[in-house]
mmCIF file of C-alpha atoms in Angstrom:
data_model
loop_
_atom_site.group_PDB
_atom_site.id
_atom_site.type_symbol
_atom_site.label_atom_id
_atom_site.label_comp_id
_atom_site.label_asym_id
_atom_site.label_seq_id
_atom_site.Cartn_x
_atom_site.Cartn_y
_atom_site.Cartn_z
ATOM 1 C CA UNK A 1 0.000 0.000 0.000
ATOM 2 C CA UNK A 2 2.496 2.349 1.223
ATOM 3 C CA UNK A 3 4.230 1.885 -2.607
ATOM 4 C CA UNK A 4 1.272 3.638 -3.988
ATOM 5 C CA UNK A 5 2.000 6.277 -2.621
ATOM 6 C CA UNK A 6 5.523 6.533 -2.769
ATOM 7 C CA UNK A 7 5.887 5.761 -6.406
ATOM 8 C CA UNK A 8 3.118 8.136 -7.486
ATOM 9 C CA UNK A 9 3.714 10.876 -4.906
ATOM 10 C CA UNK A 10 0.228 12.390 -5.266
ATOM 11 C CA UNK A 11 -2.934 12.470 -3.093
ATOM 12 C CA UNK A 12 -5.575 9.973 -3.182
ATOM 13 C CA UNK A 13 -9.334 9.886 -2.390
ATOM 14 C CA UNK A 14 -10.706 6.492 -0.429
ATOM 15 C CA UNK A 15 -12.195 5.673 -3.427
ATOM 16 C CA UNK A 16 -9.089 5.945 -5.542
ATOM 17 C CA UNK A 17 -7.087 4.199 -3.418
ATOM 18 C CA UNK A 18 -9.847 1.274 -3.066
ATOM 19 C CA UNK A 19 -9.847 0.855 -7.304
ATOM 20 C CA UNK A 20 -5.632 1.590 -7.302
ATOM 21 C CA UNK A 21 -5.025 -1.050 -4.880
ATOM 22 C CA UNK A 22 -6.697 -4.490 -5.803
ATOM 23 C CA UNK A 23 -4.993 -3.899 -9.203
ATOM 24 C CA UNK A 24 -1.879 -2.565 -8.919
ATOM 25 C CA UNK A 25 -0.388 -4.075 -5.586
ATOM 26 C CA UNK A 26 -2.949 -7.356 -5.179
ATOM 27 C CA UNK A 27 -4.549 -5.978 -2.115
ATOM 28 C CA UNK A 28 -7.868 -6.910 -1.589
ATOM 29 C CA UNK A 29 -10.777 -4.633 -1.979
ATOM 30 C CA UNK A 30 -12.265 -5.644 1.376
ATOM 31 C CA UNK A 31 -9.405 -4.767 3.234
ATOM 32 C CA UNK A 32 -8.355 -1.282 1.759
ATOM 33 C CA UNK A 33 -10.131 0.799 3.858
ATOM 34 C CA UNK A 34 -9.115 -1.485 7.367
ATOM 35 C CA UNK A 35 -5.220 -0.921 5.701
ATOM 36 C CA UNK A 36 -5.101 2.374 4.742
ATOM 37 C CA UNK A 37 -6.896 3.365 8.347
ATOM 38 C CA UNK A 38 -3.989 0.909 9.908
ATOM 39 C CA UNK A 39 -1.247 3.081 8.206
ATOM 40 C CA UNK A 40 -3.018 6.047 9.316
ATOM 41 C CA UNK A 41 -2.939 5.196 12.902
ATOM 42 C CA UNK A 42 -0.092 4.195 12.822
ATOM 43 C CA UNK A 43 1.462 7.996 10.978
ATOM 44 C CA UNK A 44 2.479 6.247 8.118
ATOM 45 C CA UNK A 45 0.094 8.000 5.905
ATOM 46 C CA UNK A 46 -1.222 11.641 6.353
ATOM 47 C CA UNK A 47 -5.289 12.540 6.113
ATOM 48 C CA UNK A 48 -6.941 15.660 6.123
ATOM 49 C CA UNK A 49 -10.459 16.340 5.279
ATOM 50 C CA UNK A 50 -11.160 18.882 3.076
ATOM 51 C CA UNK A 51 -14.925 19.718 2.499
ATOM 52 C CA UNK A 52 -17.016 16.254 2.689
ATOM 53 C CA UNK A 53 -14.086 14.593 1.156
ATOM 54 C CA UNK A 54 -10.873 12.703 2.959
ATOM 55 C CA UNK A 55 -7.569 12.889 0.911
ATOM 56 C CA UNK A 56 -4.442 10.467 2.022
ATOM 57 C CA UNK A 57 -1.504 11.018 1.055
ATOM 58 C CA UNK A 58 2.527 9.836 2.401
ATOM 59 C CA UNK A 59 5.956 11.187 0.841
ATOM 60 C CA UNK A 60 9.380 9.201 0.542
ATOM 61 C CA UNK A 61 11.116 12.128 2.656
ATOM 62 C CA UNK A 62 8.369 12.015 5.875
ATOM 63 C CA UNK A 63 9.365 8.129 5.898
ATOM 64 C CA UNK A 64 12.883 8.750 5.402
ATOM 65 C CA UNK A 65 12.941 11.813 8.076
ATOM 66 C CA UNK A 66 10.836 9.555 10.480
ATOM 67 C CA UNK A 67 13.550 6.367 10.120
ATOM 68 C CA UNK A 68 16.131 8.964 10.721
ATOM 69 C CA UNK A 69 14.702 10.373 13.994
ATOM 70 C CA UNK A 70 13.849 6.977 15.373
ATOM 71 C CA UNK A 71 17.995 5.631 14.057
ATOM 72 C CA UNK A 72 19.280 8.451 16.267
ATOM 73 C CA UNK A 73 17.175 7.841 18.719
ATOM 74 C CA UNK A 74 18.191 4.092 19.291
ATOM 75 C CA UNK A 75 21.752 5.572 18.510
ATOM 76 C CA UNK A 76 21.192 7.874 21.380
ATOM 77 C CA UNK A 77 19.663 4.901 23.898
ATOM 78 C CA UNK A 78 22.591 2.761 22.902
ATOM 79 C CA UNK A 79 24.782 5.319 23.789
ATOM 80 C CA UNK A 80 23.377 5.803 27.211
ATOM 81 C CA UNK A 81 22.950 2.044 27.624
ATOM 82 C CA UNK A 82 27.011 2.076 26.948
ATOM 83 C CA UNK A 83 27.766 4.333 29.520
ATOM 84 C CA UNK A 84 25.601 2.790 31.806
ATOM 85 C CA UNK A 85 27.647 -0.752 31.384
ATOM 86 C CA UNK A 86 30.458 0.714 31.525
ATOM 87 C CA UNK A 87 29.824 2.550 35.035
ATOM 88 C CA UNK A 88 28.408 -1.011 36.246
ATOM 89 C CA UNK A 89 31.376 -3.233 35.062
ATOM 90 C CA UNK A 90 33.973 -0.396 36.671
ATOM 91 C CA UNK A 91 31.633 -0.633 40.150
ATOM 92 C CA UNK A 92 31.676 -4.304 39.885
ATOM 93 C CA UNK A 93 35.725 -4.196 39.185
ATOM 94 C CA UNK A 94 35.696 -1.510 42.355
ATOM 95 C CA UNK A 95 33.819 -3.824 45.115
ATOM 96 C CA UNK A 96 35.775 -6.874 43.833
ATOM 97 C CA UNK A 97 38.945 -5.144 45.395
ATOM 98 C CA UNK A 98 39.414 -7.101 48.685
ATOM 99 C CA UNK A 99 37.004 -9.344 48.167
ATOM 100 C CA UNK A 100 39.455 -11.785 46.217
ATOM 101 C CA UNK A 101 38.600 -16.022 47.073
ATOM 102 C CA UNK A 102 41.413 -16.439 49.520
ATOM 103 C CA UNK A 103 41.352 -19.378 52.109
ATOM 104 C CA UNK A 104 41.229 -16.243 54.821
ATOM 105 C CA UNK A 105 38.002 -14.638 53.351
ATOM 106 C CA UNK A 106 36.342 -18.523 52.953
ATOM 107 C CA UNK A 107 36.996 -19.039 56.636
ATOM 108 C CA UNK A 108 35.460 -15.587 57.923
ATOM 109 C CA UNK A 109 32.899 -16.358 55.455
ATOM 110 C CA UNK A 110 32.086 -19.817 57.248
ATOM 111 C CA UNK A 111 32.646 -18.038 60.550
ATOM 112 C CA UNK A 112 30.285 -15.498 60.132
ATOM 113 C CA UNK A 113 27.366 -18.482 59.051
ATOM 114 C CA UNK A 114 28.380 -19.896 61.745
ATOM 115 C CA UNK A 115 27.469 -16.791 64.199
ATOM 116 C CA UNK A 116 24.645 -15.700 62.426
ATOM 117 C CA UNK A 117 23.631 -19.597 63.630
ATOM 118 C CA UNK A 118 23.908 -19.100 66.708
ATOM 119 C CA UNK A 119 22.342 -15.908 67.117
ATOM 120 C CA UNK A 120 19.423 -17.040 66.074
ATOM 121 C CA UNK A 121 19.707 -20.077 68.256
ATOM 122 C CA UNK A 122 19.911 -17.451 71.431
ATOM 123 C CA UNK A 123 17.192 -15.613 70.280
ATOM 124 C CA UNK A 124 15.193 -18.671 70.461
ATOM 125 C CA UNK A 125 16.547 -19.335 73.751
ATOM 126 C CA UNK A 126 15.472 -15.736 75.060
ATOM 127 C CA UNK A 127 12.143 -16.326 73.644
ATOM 128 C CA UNK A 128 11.528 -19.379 75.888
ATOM 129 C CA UNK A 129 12.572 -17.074 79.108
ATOM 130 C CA UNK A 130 10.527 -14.547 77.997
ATOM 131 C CA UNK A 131 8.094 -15.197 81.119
ATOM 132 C CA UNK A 132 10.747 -14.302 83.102
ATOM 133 C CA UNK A 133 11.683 -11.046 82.254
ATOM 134 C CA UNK A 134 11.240 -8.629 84.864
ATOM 135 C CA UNK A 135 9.575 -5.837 82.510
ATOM 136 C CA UNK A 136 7.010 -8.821 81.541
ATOM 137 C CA UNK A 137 6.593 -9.802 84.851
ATOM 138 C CA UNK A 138 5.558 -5.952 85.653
ATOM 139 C CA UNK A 139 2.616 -6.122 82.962
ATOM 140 C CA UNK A 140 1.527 -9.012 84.533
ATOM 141 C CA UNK A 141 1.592 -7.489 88.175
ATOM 142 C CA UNK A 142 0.520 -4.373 86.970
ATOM 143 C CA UNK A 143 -2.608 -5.880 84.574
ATOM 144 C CA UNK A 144 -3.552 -8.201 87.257
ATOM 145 C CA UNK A 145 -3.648 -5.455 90.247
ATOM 146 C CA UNK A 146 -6.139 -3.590 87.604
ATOM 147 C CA UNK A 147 -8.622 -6.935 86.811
ATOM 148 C CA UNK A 148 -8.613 -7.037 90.800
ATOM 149 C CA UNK A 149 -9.902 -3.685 91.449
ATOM 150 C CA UNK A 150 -12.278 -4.096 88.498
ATOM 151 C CA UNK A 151 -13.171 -7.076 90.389
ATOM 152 C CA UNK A 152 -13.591 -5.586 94.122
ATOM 153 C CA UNK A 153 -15.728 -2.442 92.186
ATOM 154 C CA UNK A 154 -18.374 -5.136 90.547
ATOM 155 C CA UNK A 155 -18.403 -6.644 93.892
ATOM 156 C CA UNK A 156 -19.366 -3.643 95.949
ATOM 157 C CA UNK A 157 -21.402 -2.784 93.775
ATOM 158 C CA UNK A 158 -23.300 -5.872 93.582
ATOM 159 C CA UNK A 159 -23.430 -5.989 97.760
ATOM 160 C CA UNK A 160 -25.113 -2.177 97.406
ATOM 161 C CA UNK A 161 -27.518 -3.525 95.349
ATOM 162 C CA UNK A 162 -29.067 -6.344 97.653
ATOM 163 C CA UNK A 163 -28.794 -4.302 100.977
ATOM 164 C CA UNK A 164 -29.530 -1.574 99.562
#
């Protein structure tokens, strides 16, 4: 479709481009309207109504400007990506520097799993004495000393009731 254009550079009515179509370029007729509507969407072709009538119409230099925008475009995201790798391989090469695979560093390595193991062994181990903890015990005390008065409140008032 877009040949019909290009090769003729002129401006076409719907209804010339549905008879141009089928015989020129093979298209069929059913589907000239859905692929010329498809090119326009997609700013491949240019339309413009003028009075009750839509022209279409695409030139070799709007496709050739548009391929050139979107090359240095990509061009200009390669670039960037570039840098970018380049910044990320030389921070990479940076926190590699005393981190060589030495028999030392494997050993602190395995020491520090090792640690990390038992801390969370102890923390387990503080969780069973958690009952025990004076600041635990104190909410205890202190929320049983409150359910008591509570308690000695419902009962008084209960014992005002019946004599009362």
């Amino acid at each position: 479709m877009m040949e019909i254009f290009f090769e003729t550079k002129d401006v076409f009515q719907l209804k010339d481009v549905e008879k141009i179509a089928p015989k020129e370029k093979g298209i069929t007729a059913m589907s000239v309207k859905e692929v010329l509507q498809s090119l326009v969407d997609d700013g491949m072709v240019d339309t413009d109504r003028i009075g009750t009538s839509n022209y279409f119409w695409a030139f070799p230099s709007k496709a050739l400007h548009a391929r050139k925008r979107k090359l240095e475009a990509l061009e200009t995201q390669l670039a960037e990506s570039s840098r970018r790798k380049e910044s990320l391989q030389q921070s990479i090469e940076k926190s590699k520097i005393g981190r060589q695979d030495t028999a030392e560093r494997a050993a602190l390595i395995k020491e520090l799993a090792a640690l990390r193991r038992k801390n969370e062994q102890l923390k387990a181990e503080i969780g069973k004495y958690k009952e025990c903890d004076p600041d635990v015990v104190e909410e205890i005390r202190q929320a049983n000393k409150v359910a008591k008065e509570a308690a000695n409140r419902w009962t008084v008032s209960c014992k005002r009731r019946k004599h009362g």
